Structure formats: C-alpha cells, structure tokens
Amino acid sequence: MTDWQAFTVEIKDHVAAVTLIGPGKGNAMGPDFWRELPEICAELDADPEVRAIVLTGSGRNFSYGLDLPAMSATFGSLLADRAFAAPRSEFLAEVRKMQASVTAVADCRKPVIAAVSGWCIGGGLDLIAAADIRLASADAKFSLREAKVAIVADIGSLHRLPGIIGEGHLRELAYTGKDIDAARAEKIGLVNDVYADQDAVLDAAHALAREIAANPPLVVQGIKDVVEQRTKDTVAAGLRYVSAWNAAFLPSEDLTEAITAVFEKREPRFEGR
C-alpha cells in the first residue's frame, strides 16, 4: 500500500483497518484527506484479500470535520468575488470532488464498519453516513454542525441520513446543529451498538468485520450492491442539487462572520445577510 498523509492502512485476516490521522487537529479533513480517501477505497476495492473494512480515527476523536484553516482557499475565492461566475464554478467543482471522495466509501464493494470514539462532527458525520455499519464508544459525540457555520451540509449527510435515522431526526440535527451523545445516537439508529470505551468499540468492529469476511465474498459484495440500489440514484441527484445550490447561495455575510469567528475563537453573530 501507498504511504498516506491523512490515513494509515493495515490489512490482516481479510480485514483492512483504515485510520484517520489528520494532520489537522482532531483528524480534521484537509486537502490530503479528500485526495487520498477515494484512492484508498479504490485500492481496497480491487484487493481480493480484503473482504471488509474498519474505519476509525486516531487519538481521542474520530474527526472534527472539515479543516477550515487548511481548506480556507476553497471558500476564500468564492467570498472574495461573490458576484462572478468563475469562482462559483471553481467552488462547484471542488465540492463535487469532495462529495466523490465520501461517495467512494459507499461505492466500495467491501462493507465498511465505522468505529467512532470522541467527536464526530460535520464532515465526520458525512463520512460515517457513507459507511455500511456504525458502532460507537460511550464517549462518542455527534454533530451535524454546518448550520452553525452558515453552511448547508453538502457532502452527503442530508441525503444518506434519512435512510438511517429518519426524516424527523435528520431535520432536528440539521436545523439545530446540536450535539448528541452515543446513547441518543443509538436510540435514533445512527449507530448499531455502543461500547464501553475506544478499545472495546474497535474490538467489536474488528470482530464484526471478521464475521463478515468469513462469508462468501462475492455474495457479501452482491448484497451491498443490491442494498445500495435503493437509494443510490436519489443520493446522487441530491448531491448534484446541493452542490449547485451552495455554489449559488453559499456566499453571505453570515459565512464570512462564521469563518472569522472560528479564527478569532469567539461566538459568531449572524444577521441573515
């Protein structure tokens, strides 16, 4: 396997362990993450030795989500020249590349089990929504936080989570940007089970992956393919729509205020402009 900057990948007993390693704080998702994730998924998909994948984060947290400082250029050109078509077109292309990175997880023929400890925020939630199965440790916390930074979530949560947690719970999380704990996540179906700590959830995820890997691999891949057909076209259409929506409407004084507040480490003051 390649030497990755944002991940480590280890393969043992037909199970690939894919671990987020940053380099942003809290495994935040910067340029390396978005570039490498589809490459890793493609390699694992093509490797006949891999029959299941465990996806987790290094350190105490799964992921803080989008690395705003590292990705600021993506938003900066859009805000600097908000009236012009060129930066909007560039932003649209960048968002669609990021969408494709996460969609690579859903498209991978090998089942993906997300093992979540600590914070799983924004893009982290997009990522685990694309996984097949989600498990959590008791200290896990989840947040669809984009509304709090003046962004319509556009990498997949709004399109994949309805089939996982239902419309009502999705809308509550998306409209409020609130944090929920592992117990609430299990109650609404975001995660299948909750375990005592990080070691326990990783052990459970690997045990489940080995159980899956013991079955005929082509049959398991066929099951995933059949199950994915139920929502694949709907998700793809939704991703195209939200990327175009954000390219048109994302530039705002509220977004500028949100990004400024992050850098200044203060609460934002939104005015609806």
PDB file of C-alpha atoms in Angstrom:
ATOM      1  CA  MET A   1       0.000   0.000   0.000  1.00  0.00           C
ATOM      2  CA  THR A   2       0.997   3.631  -0.534  1.00  0.00           C
ATOM      3  CA  ASP A   3       2.385   5.841   2.231  1.00  0.00           C
ATOM      4  CA  TRP A   4      -0.576   8.084   3.036  1.00  0.00           C
ATOM      5  CA  GLN A   5      -0.541  11.515   4.699  1.00  0.00           C
ATOM      6  CA  ALA A   6      -4.048  11.526   6.200  1.00  0.00           C
ATOM      7  CA  PHE A   7      -4.520   7.793   6.859  1.00  0.00           C
ATOM      8  CA  THR A   8      -2.849   4.581   7.865  1.00  0.00           C
ATOM      9  CA  VAL A   9      -3.960   1.331   6.246  1.00  0.00           C
ATOM     10  CA  GLU A  10      -3.243  -2.125   7.654  1.00  0.00           C
ATOM     11  CA  ILE A  11      -4.574  -5.417   6.277  1.00  0.00           C
ATOM     12  CA  LYS A  12      -4.856  -8.583   8.358  1.00  0.00           C
ATOM     13  CA  ASP A  13      -7.098 -11.654   8.123  1.00  0.00           C
ATOM     14  CA  HIS A  14      -9.062 -10.202   5.175  1.00  0.00           C
ATOM     15  CA  VAL A  15      -9.871  -7.024   7.151  1.00  0.00           C
ATOM     16  CA  ALA A  16      -8.441  -3.591   6.283  1.00  0.00           C
ATOM     17  CA  ALA A  17      -8.045  -1.163   9.177  1.00  0.00           C
ATOM     18  CA  VAL A  18      -8.225   2.400   7.814  1.00  0.00           C
ATOM     19  CA  THR A  19      -7.377   5.056  10.401  1.00  0.00           C
ATOM     20  CA  LEU A  20      -7.670   8.839  10.051  1.00  0.00           C
ATOM     21  CA  ILE A  21      -4.503  10.556  11.276  1.00  0.00           C
ATOM     22  CA  GLY A  22      -5.038  14.214  10.417  1.00  0.00           C
ATOM     23  CA  PRO A  23      -2.672  16.022  10.072  1.00  0.00           C
ATOM     24  CA  GLY A  24      -5.229  18.590  11.264  1.00  0.00           C
ATOM     25  CA  LYS A  25      -6.199  18.625  14.943  1.00  0.00           C
ATOM     26  CA  GLY A  26      -8.806  16.000  15.776  1.00  0.00           C
ATOM     27  CA  ASN A  27      -8.220  14.297  12.408  1.00  0.00           C
ATOM     28  CA  ALA A  28      -9.737  17.318  10.673  1.00  0.00           C
ATOM     29  CA  MET A  29     -10.272  16.830   6.953  1.00  0.00           C
ATOM     30  CA  GLY A  30      -7.830  18.826   4.863  1.00  0.00           C
ATOM     31  CA  PRO A  31      -6.626  18.507   1.248  1.00  0.00           C
ATOM     32  CA  ASP A  32      -4.765  15.221   1.887  1.00  0.00           C
ATOM     33  CA  PHE A  33      -7.920  13.603   3.261  1.00  0.00           C
ATOM     34  CA  TRP A  34     -10.070  14.489   0.263  1.00  0.00           C
ATOM     35  CA  ARG A  35      -7.395  13.421  -2.235  1.00  0.00           C
ATOM     36  CA  GLU A  36      -6.422  10.149  -0.578  1.00  0.00           C
ATOM     37  CA  LEU A  37      -9.759   8.700   0.537  1.00  0.00           C
ATOM     38  CA  PRO A  38     -11.007   7.682  -2.961  1.00  0.00           C
ATOM     39  CA  GLU A  39      -7.556   6.289  -3.814  1.00  0.00           C
ATOM     40  CA  ILE A  40      -7.603   4.117  -0.691  1.00  0.00           C
ATOM     41  CA  CYS A  41     -11.148   2.945  -1.392  1.00  0.00           C
ATOM     42  CA  ALA A  42     -10.185   2.030  -4.963  1.00  0.00           C
ATOM     43  CA  GLU A  43      -7.143   0.037  -3.805  1.00  0.00           C
ATOM     44  CA  LEU A  44      -9.099  -1.841  -1.164  1.00  0.00           C
ATOM     45  CA  ASP A  45     -11.958  -2.460  -3.555  1.00  0.00           C
ATOM     46  CA  ALA A  46      -9.546  -4.054  -6.040  1.00  0.00           C
ATOM     47  CA  ASP A  47      -7.660  -6.133  -3.453  1.00  0.00           C
ATOM     48  CA  PRO A  48      -9.080  -9.684  -3.344  1.00  0.00           C
ATOM     49  CA  GLU A  49      -7.510 -10.198   0.089  1.00  0.00           C
ATOM     50  CA  VAL A  50      -9.760  -7.505   1.582  1.00  0.00           C
ATOM     51  CA  ARG A  51     -13.304  -8.566   2.431  1.00  0.00           C
ATOM     52  CA  ALA A  52     -14.289  -5.916   5.000  1.00  0.00           C
ATOM     53  CA  ILE A  53     -13.014  -2.530   6.196  1.00  0.00           C
ATOM     54  CA  VAL A  54     -12.901  -0.947   9.658  1.00  0.00           C
ATOM     55  CA  LEU A  55     -12.764   2.852   9.547  1.00  0.00           C
ATOM     56  CA  THR A  56     -11.755   4.786  12.661  1.00  0.00           C
ATOM     57  CA  GLY A  57      -9.873   7.828  13.919  1.00  0.00           C
ATOM     58  CA  SER A  58      -6.531   8.060  15.686  1.00  0.00           C
ATOM     59  CA  GLY A  59      -6.271   9.626  19.116  1.00  0.00           C
ATOM     60  CA  ARG A  60      -9.295  10.529  21.205  1.00  0.00           C
ATOM     61  CA  ASN A  61     -11.627  11.660  18.408  1.00  0.00           C
ATOM     62  CA  PHE A  62     -12.968  10.286  15.151  1.00  0.00           C
ATOM     63  CA  SER A  63     -12.910  13.633  13.312  1.00  0.00           C
ATOM     64  CA  TYR A  64     -13.585  17.309  13.936  1.00  0.00           C
ATOM     65  CA  GLY A  65     -14.819  17.514  10.333  1.00  0.00           C
ATOM     66  CA  LEU A  66     -13.675  19.972   7.694  1.00  0.00           C
ATOM     67  CA  ASP A  67     -10.279  21.538   8.391  1.00  0.00           C
ATOM     68  CA  LEU A  68     -11.387  25.156   7.876  1.00  0.00           C
ATOM     69  CA  PRO A  69      -7.902  26.732   8.022  1.00  0.00           C
ATOM     70  CA  ALA A  70      -6.489  24.201   5.566  1.00  0.00           C
ATOM     71  CA  MET A  71      -9.483  24.486   3.239  1.00  0.00           C
ATOM     72  CA  SER A  72      -9.953  28.246   3.523  1.00  0.00           C
ATOM     73  CA  ALA A  73      -8.813  28.812  -0.067  1.00  0.00           C
ATOM     74  CA  THR A  74     -11.824  26.812  -1.250  1.00  0.00           C
ATOM     75  CA  PHE A  75     -14.147  29.331   0.389  1.00  0.00           C
ATOM     76  CA  GLY A  76     -11.933  32.392   0.079  1.00  0.00           C
ATOM     77  CA  SER A  77     -12.166  32.798  -3.696  1.00  0.00           C
ATOM     78  CA  LEU A  78     -15.930  32.399  -3.578  1.00  0.00           C
ATOM     79  CA  LEU A  79     -16.322  35.102  -0.932  1.00  0.00           C
ATOM     80  CA  ALA A  80     -13.785  37.477  -2.461  1.00  0.00           C
ATOM     81  CA  ASP A  81     -15.505  37.606  -5.862  1.00  0.00           C
ATOM     82  CA  ARG A  82     -19.009  36.563  -4.958  1.00  0.00           C
ATOM     83  CA  ALA A  83     -20.640  38.231  -7.988  1.00  0.00           C
ATOM     84  CA  PHE A  84     -18.621  36.353 -10.632  1.00  0.00           C
ATOM     85  CA  ALA A  85     -19.144  33.014 -12.338  1.00  0.00           C
ATOM     86  CA  ALA A  86     -15.534  31.787 -12.291  1.00  0.00           C
ATOM     87  CA  PRO A  87     -15.112  31.376  -8.513  1.00  0.00           C
ATOM     88  CA  ARG A  88     -18.591  29.845  -8.275  1.00  0.00           C
ATOM     89  CA  SER A  89     -17.665  27.305 -10.972  1.00  0.00           C
ATOM     90  CA  GLU A  90     -14.380  26.510  -9.220  1.00  0.00           C
ATOM     91  CA  PHE A  91     -16.188  26.069  -5.909  1.00  0.00           C
ATOM     92  CA  LEU A  92     -18.776  23.785  -7.535  1.00  0.00           C
ATOM     93  CA  ALA A  93     -16.030  21.583  -8.969  1.00  0.00           C
ATOM     94  CA  GLU A  94     -14.236  21.425  -5.605  1.00  0.00           C
ATOM     95  CA  VAL A  95     -17.395  20.460  -3.700  1.00  0.00           C
ATOM     96  CA  ARG A  96     -18.185  17.744  -6.219  1.00  0.00           C
ATOM     97  CA  LYS A  97     -14.674  16.319  -5.798  1.00  0.00           C
ATOM     98  CA  MET A  98     -15.190  16.266  -2.029  1.00  0.00           C
ATOM     99  CA  GLN A  99     -18.572  14.603  -2.497  1.00  0.00           C
ATOM    100  CA  ALA A 100     -16.961  11.972  -4.723  1.00  0.00           C
ATOM    101  CA  SER A 101     -14.359  11.275  -2.018  1.00  0.00           C
ATOM    102  CA  VAL A 102     -17.019  10.318   0.516  1.00  0.00           C
ATOM    103  CA  THR A 103     -19.156   8.552  -2.083  1.00  0.00           C
ATOM    104  CA  ALA A 104     -16.145   6.308  -2.733  1.00  0.00           C
ATOM    105  CA  VAL A 105     -16.812   4.775   0.693  1.00  0.00           C
ATOM    106  CA  ALA A 106     -20.398   3.950  -0.226  1.00  0.00           C
ATOM    107  CA  ASP A 107     -19.343   2.696  -3.684  1.00  0.00           C
ATOM    108  CA  CYS A 108     -16.585   0.432  -2.351  1.00  0.00           C
ATOM    109  CA  ARG A 109     -17.761  -3.153  -2.804  1.00  0.00           C
ATOM    110  CA  LYS A 110     -16.297  -4.186   0.546  1.00  0.00           C
ATOM    111  CA  PRO A 111     -18.517  -3.469   3.599  1.00  0.00           C
ATOM    112  CA  VAL A 112     -17.255  -0.583   5.731  1.00  0.00           C
ATOM    113  CA  ILE A 113     -17.729  -0.501   9.506  1.00  0.00           C
ATOM    114  CA  ALA A 114     -17.158   2.869  11.198  1.00  0.00           C
ATOM    115  CA  ALA A 115     -15.892   2.693  14.784  1.00  0.00           C
ATOM    116  CA  VAL A 116     -16.442   6.094  16.390  1.00  0.00           C
ATOM    117  CA  SER A 117     -14.947   7.465  19.602  1.00  0.00           C
ATOM    118  CA  GLY A 118     -14.945  11.054  20.804  1.00  0.00           C
ATOM    119  CA  TRP A 119     -16.138  13.782  18.448  1.00  0.00           C
ATOM    120  CA  CYS A 120     -17.626  13.060  15.039  1.00  0.00           C
ATOM    121  CA  ILE A 121     -18.538  16.458  13.592  1.00  0.00           C
ATOM    122  CA  GLY A 122     -19.751  17.718  10.218  1.00  0.00           C
ATOM    123  CA  GLY A 123     -17.648  16.003   7.572  1.00  0.00           C
ATOM    124  CA  GLY A 124     -17.032  13.174  10.026  1.00  0.00           C
ATOM    125  CA  LEU A 125     -20.767  12.542  10.075  1.00  0.00           C
ATOM    126  CA  ASP A 126     -20.847  12.708   6.266  1.00  0.00           C
ATOM    127  CA  LEU A 127     -18.163  10.038   6.252  1.00  0.00           C
ATOM    128  CA  ILE A 128     -19.800   7.576   8.635  1.00  0.00           C
ATOM    129  CA  ALA A 129     -23.158   8.063   6.872  1.00  0.00           C
ATOM    130  CA  ALA A 130     -21.489   6.551   3.792  1.00  0.00           C
ATOM    131  CA  ALA A 131     -20.343   3.511   5.798  1.00  0.00           C
ATOM    132  CA  ASP A 132     -22.413   0.339   5.956  1.00  0.00           C
ATOM    133  CA  ILE A 133     -22.462  -0.035   9.742  1.00  0.00           C
ATOM    134  CA  ARG A 134     -21.663   2.372  12.573  1.00  0.00           C
ATOM    135  CA  LEU A 135     -20.546   1.478  16.108  1.00  0.00           C
ATOM    136  CA  ALA A 136     -19.654   3.895  18.910  1.00  0.00           C
ATOM    137  CA  SER A 137     -17.917   4.082  22.245  1.00  0.00           C
ATOM    138  CA  ALA A 138     -19.803   5.554  25.194  1.00  0.00           C
ATOM    139  CA  ASP A 139     -17.858   8.831  24.946  1.00  0.00           C
ATOM    140  CA  ALA A 140     -18.758   9.411  21.281  1.00  0.00           C
ATOM    141  CA  LYS A 141     -20.481  12.676  20.358  1.00  0.00           C
ATOM    142  CA  PHE A 142     -22.043  13.534  17.013  1.00  0.00           C
ATOM    143  CA  SER A 143     -22.960  16.847  15.410  1.00  0.00           C
ATOM    144  CA  LEU A 144     -24.327  17.870  12.023  1.00  0.00           C
ATOM    145  CA  ARG A 145     -22.896  21.301  12.742  1.00  0.00           C
ATOM    146  CA  GLU A 146     -22.837  23.038   9.348  1.00  0.00           C
ATOM    147  CA  ALA A 147     -25.798  25.318  10.125  1.00  0.00           C
ATOM    148  CA  LYS A 148     -23.773  26.837  12.972  1.00  0.00           C
ATOM    149  CA  VAL A 149     -21.100  27.941  10.474  1.00  0.00           C
ATOM    150  CA  ALA A 150     -23.594  29.248   7.877  1.00  0.00           C
ATOM    151  CA  ILE A 151     -23.239  26.291   5.501  1.00  0.00           C
ATOM    152  CA  VAL A 152     -25.813  23.913   4.048  1.00  0.00           C
ATOM    153  CA  ALA A 153     -24.252  20.462   4.550  1.00  0.00           C
ATOM    154  CA  ASP A 154     -23.266  19.322   1.065  1.00  0.00           C
ATOM    155  CA  ILE A 155     -21.118  16.184   1.328  1.00  0.00           C
ATOM    156  CA  GLY A 156     -23.852  13.625   1.957  1.00  0.00           C
ATOM    157  CA  SER A 157     -25.394  13.727   5.446  1.00  0.00           C
ATOM    158  CA  LEU A 158     -28.612  15.374   4.265  1.00  0.00           C
ATOM    159  CA  HIS A 159     -29.054  12.657   1.636  1.00  0.00           C
ATOM    160  CA  ARG A 160     -27.857   9.487   3.359  1.00  0.00           C
ATOM    161  CA  LEU A 161     -29.050  10.024   6.925  1.00  0.00           C
ATOM    162  CA  PRO A 162     -32.822   9.946   6.182  1.00  0.00           C
ATOM    163  CA  GLY A 163     -32.478   6.253   5.369  1.00  0.00           C
ATOM    164  CA  ILE A 164     -30.520   5.689   8.587  1.00  0.00           C
ATOM    165  CA  ILE A 165     -32.227   7.814  11.239  1.00  0.00           C
ATOM    166  CA  GLY A 166     -35.403   9.021   9.504  1.00  0.00           C
ATOM    167  CA  GLU A 167     -36.511  12.448   8.311  1.00  0.00           C
ATOM    168  CA  GLY A 168     -37.528  13.870  11.684  1.00  0.00           C
ATOM    169  CA  HIS A 169     -34.253  13.156  13.450  1.00  0.00           C
ATOM    170  CA  LEU A 170     -32.249  14.363  10.460  1.00  0.00           C
ATOM    171  CA  ARG A 171     -34.124  17.647  10.328  1.00  0.00           C
ATOM    172  CA  GLU A 172     -33.673  18.203  14.067  1.00  0.00           C
ATOM    173  CA  LEU A 173     -29.922  17.635  13.848  1.00  0.00           C
ATOM    174  CA  ALA A 174     -29.527  19.700  10.669  1.00  0.00           C
ATOM    175  CA  TYR A 175     -31.679  22.676  11.693  1.00  0.00           C
ATOM    176  CA  THR A 176     -30.184  22.990  15.201  1.00  0.00           C
ATOM    177  CA  GLY A 177     -26.586  21.876  14.658  1.00  0.00           C
ATOM    178  CA  LYS A 178     -26.857  20.355  18.146  1.00  0.00           C
ATOM    179  CA  ASP A 179     -24.526  17.755  19.632  1.00  0.00           C
ATOM    180  CA  ILE A 180     -25.858  14.333  20.608  1.00  0.00           C
ATOM    181  CA  ASP A 181     -24.216  11.658  22.723  1.00  0.00           C
ATOM    182  CA  ALA A 182     -23.750   7.973  21.975  1.00  0.00           C
ATOM    183  CA  ALA A 183     -26.904   6.958  23.853  1.00  0.00           C
ATOM    184  CA  ARG A 184     -29.062   9.276  21.722  1.00  0.00           C
ATOM    185  CA  ALA A 185     -27.226   8.148  18.585  1.00  0.00           C
ATOM    186  CA  GLU A 186     -28.077   4.540  19.374  1.00  0.00           C
ATOM    187  CA  LYS A 187     -31.698   5.418  20.175  1.00  0.00           C
ATOM    188  CA  ILE A 188     -32.276   7.074  16.789  1.00  0.00           C
ATOM    189  CA  GLY A 189     -30.427   4.367  14.864  1.00  0.00           C
ATOM    190  CA  LEU A 190     -27.331   6.345  13.902  1.00  0.00           C
ATOM    191  CA  VAL A 191     -25.179   3.618  15.477  1.00  0.00           C
ATOM    192  CA  ASN A 192     -25.995  -0.056  15.894  1.00  0.00           C
ATOM    193  CA  ASP A 193     -24.378  -0.518  19.313  1.00  0.00           C
ATOM    194  CA  VAL A 194     -22.468   1.399  21.986  1.00  0.00           C
ATOM    195  CA  TYR A 195     -19.417   0.003  23.793  1.00  0.00           C
ATOM    196  CA  ALA A 196     -17.651   0.986  26.998  1.00  0.00           C
ATOM    197  CA  ASP A 197     -14.592   2.677  25.507  1.00  0.00           C
ATOM    198  CA  GLN A 198     -12.442   3.116  22.425  1.00  0.00           C
ATOM    199  CA  ASP A 199     -10.674  -0.225  22.768  1.00  0.00           C
ATOM    200  CA  ALA A 200     -13.975  -2.033  23.159  1.00  0.00           C
ATOM    201  CA  VAL A 201     -15.580  -0.466  20.094  1.00  0.00           C
ATOM    202  CA  LEU A 202     -12.517  -1.209  17.974  1.00  0.00           C
ATOM    203  CA  ASP A 203     -12.511  -4.827  19.158  1.00  0.00           C
ATOM    204  CA  ALA A 204     -16.219  -5.094  18.339  1.00  0.00           C
ATOM    205  CA  ALA A 205     -15.763  -3.542  14.906  1.00  0.00           C
ATOM    206  CA  HIS A 206     -12.955  -5.938  14.022  1.00  0.00           C
ATOM    207  CA  ALA A 207     -14.904  -8.927  15.341  1.00  0.00           C
ATOM    208  CA  LEU A 208     -17.861  -7.919  13.180  1.00  0.00           C
ATOM    209  CA  ALA A 209     -15.581  -7.390  10.171  1.00  0.00           C
ATOM    210  CA  ARG A 210     -14.106 -10.873  10.631  1.00  0.00           C
ATOM    211  CA  GLU A 211     -17.601 -12.316  10.861  1.00  0.00           C
ATOM    212  CA  ILE A 212     -18.491 -10.641   7.554  1.00  0.00           C
ATOM    213  CA  ALA A 213     -15.181 -11.732   5.992  1.00  0.00           C
ATOM    214  CA  ALA A 214     -15.933 -15.381   6.822  1.00  0.00           C
ATOM    215  CA  ASN A 215     -18.860 -15.359   4.377  1.00  0.00           C
ATOM    216  CA  PRO A 216     -18.539 -15.838   0.599  1.00  0.00           C
ATOM    217  CA  PRO A 217     -17.005 -12.502  -0.511  1.00  0.00           C
ATOM    218  CA  LEU A 218     -18.828 -12.201  -3.820  1.00  0.00           C
ATOM    219  CA  VAL A 219     -22.164 -12.819  -2.102  1.00  0.00           C
ATOM    220  CA  VAL A 220     -21.447 -10.129   0.508  1.00  0.00           C
ATOM    221  CA  GLN A 221     -20.457  -7.716  -2.253  1.00  0.00           C
ATOM    222  CA  GLY A 222     -23.630  -8.623  -4.135  1.00  0.00           C
ATOM    223  CA  ILE A 223     -25.739  -7.879  -1.059  1.00  0.00           C
ATOM    224  CA  LYS A 224     -24.139  -4.453  -0.711  1.00  0.00           C
ATOM    225  CA  ASP A 225     -24.699  -3.747  -4.400  1.00  0.00           C
ATOM    226  CA  VAL A 226     -28.376  -4.704  -4.196  1.00  0.00           C
ATOM    227  CA  VAL A 227     -28.997  -2.737  -0.981  1.00  0.00           C
ATOM    228  CA  GLU A 228     -27.270   0.368  -2.387  1.00  0.00           C
ATOM    229  CA  GLN A 229     -29.561   0.427  -5.433  1.00  0.00           C
ATOM    230  CA  ARG A 230     -32.481   1.544  -3.256  1.00  0.00           C
ATOM    231  CA  THR A 231     -31.024   4.989  -2.626  1.00  0.00           C
ATOM    232  CA  LYS A 232     -28.016   5.377  -4.950  1.00  0.00           C
ATOM    233  CA  ASP A 233     -29.745   7.450  -7.644  1.00  0.00           C
ATOM    234  CA  THR A 234     -31.603   9.587  -5.100  1.00  0.00           C
ATOM    235  CA  VAL A 235     -28.390  10.368  -3.206  1.00  0.00           C
ATOM    236  CA  ALA A 236     -26.527  11.198  -6.423  1.00  0.00           C
ATOM    237  CA  ALA A 237     -29.268  13.594  -7.550  1.00  0.00           C
ATOM    238  CA  GLY A 238     -29.350  15.238  -4.125  1.00  0.00           C
ATOM    239  CA  LEU A 239     -25.586  15.753  -4.108  1.00  0.00           C
ATOM    240  CA  ARG A 240     -25.703  17.403  -7.537  1.00  0.00           C
ATOM    241  CA  TYR A 241     -28.505  19.693  -6.368  1.00  0.00           C
ATOM    242  CA  VAL A 242     -26.907  20.795  -3.093  1.00  0.00           C
ATOM    243  CA  SER A 243     -23.531  21.473  -4.736  1.00  0.00           C
ATOM    244  CA  ALA A 244     -25.229  23.753  -7.266  1.00  0.00           C
ATOM    245  CA  TRP A 245     -27.330  25.364  -4.506  1.00  0.00           C
ATOM    246  CA  ASN A 246     -24.246  26.166  -2.447  1.00  0.00           C
ATOM    247  CA  ALA A 247     -22.339  27.491  -5.465  1.00  0.00           C
ATOM    248  CA  ALA A 248     -25.233  29.904  -5.986  1.00  0.00           C
ATOM    249  CA  PHE A 249     -26.202  30.835  -2.430  1.00  0.00           C
ATOM    250  CA  LEU A 250     -23.377  29.992  -0.035  1.00  0.00           C
ATOM    251  CA  PRO A 251     -21.605  33.402  -0.262  1.00  0.00           C
ATOM    252  CA  SER A 252     -23.007  35.537   2.507  1.00  0.00           C
ATOM    253  CA  GLU A 253     -22.023  37.921   5.265  1.00  0.00           C
ATOM    254  CA  ASP A 254     -23.024  35.194   7.712  1.00  0.00           C
ATOM    255  CA  LEU A 255     -20.486  32.780   6.206  1.00  0.00           C
ATOM    256  CA  THR A 256     -17.767  35.417   6.407  1.00  0.00           C
ATOM    257  CA  GLU A 257     -18.741  36.033  10.014  1.00  0.00           C
ATOM    258  CA  ALA A 258     -18.694  32.294  10.781  1.00  0.00           C
ATOM    259  CA  ILE A 259     -15.208  31.798   9.348  1.00  0.00           C
ATOM    260  CA  THR A 260     -13.912  34.946  11.067  1.00  0.00           C
ATOM    261  CA  ALA A 261     -15.358  33.769  14.391  1.00  0.00           C
ATOM    262  CA  VAL A 262     -13.578  30.410  14.037  1.00  0.00           C
ATOM    263  CA  PHE A 263     -10.216  32.120  13.530  1.00  0.00           C
ATOM    264  CA  GLU A 264     -10.896  34.625  16.332  1.00  0.00           C
ATOM    265  CA  LYS A 265     -12.150  31.859  18.679  1.00  0.00           C
ATOM    266  CA  ARG A 266     -15.446  33.587  19.516  1.00  0.00           C
ATOM    267  CA  GLU A 267     -19.157  33.059  19.024  1.00  0.00           C
ATOM    268  CA  PRO A 268     -20.462  34.237  15.623  1.00  0.00           C
ATOM    269  CA  ARG A 269     -23.120  36.962  15.321  1.00  0.00           C
ATOM    270  CA  PHE A 270     -25.441  36.119  12.415  1.00  0.00           C
ATOM    271  CA  GLU A 271     -27.596  38.790  10.771  1.00  0.00           C
ATOM    272  CA  GLY A 272     -29.242  36.850   7.949  1.00  0.00           C
ATOM    273  CA  ARG A 273     -27.313  38.658   5.192  1.00  0.00           C
TER     274      ARG A 273
END
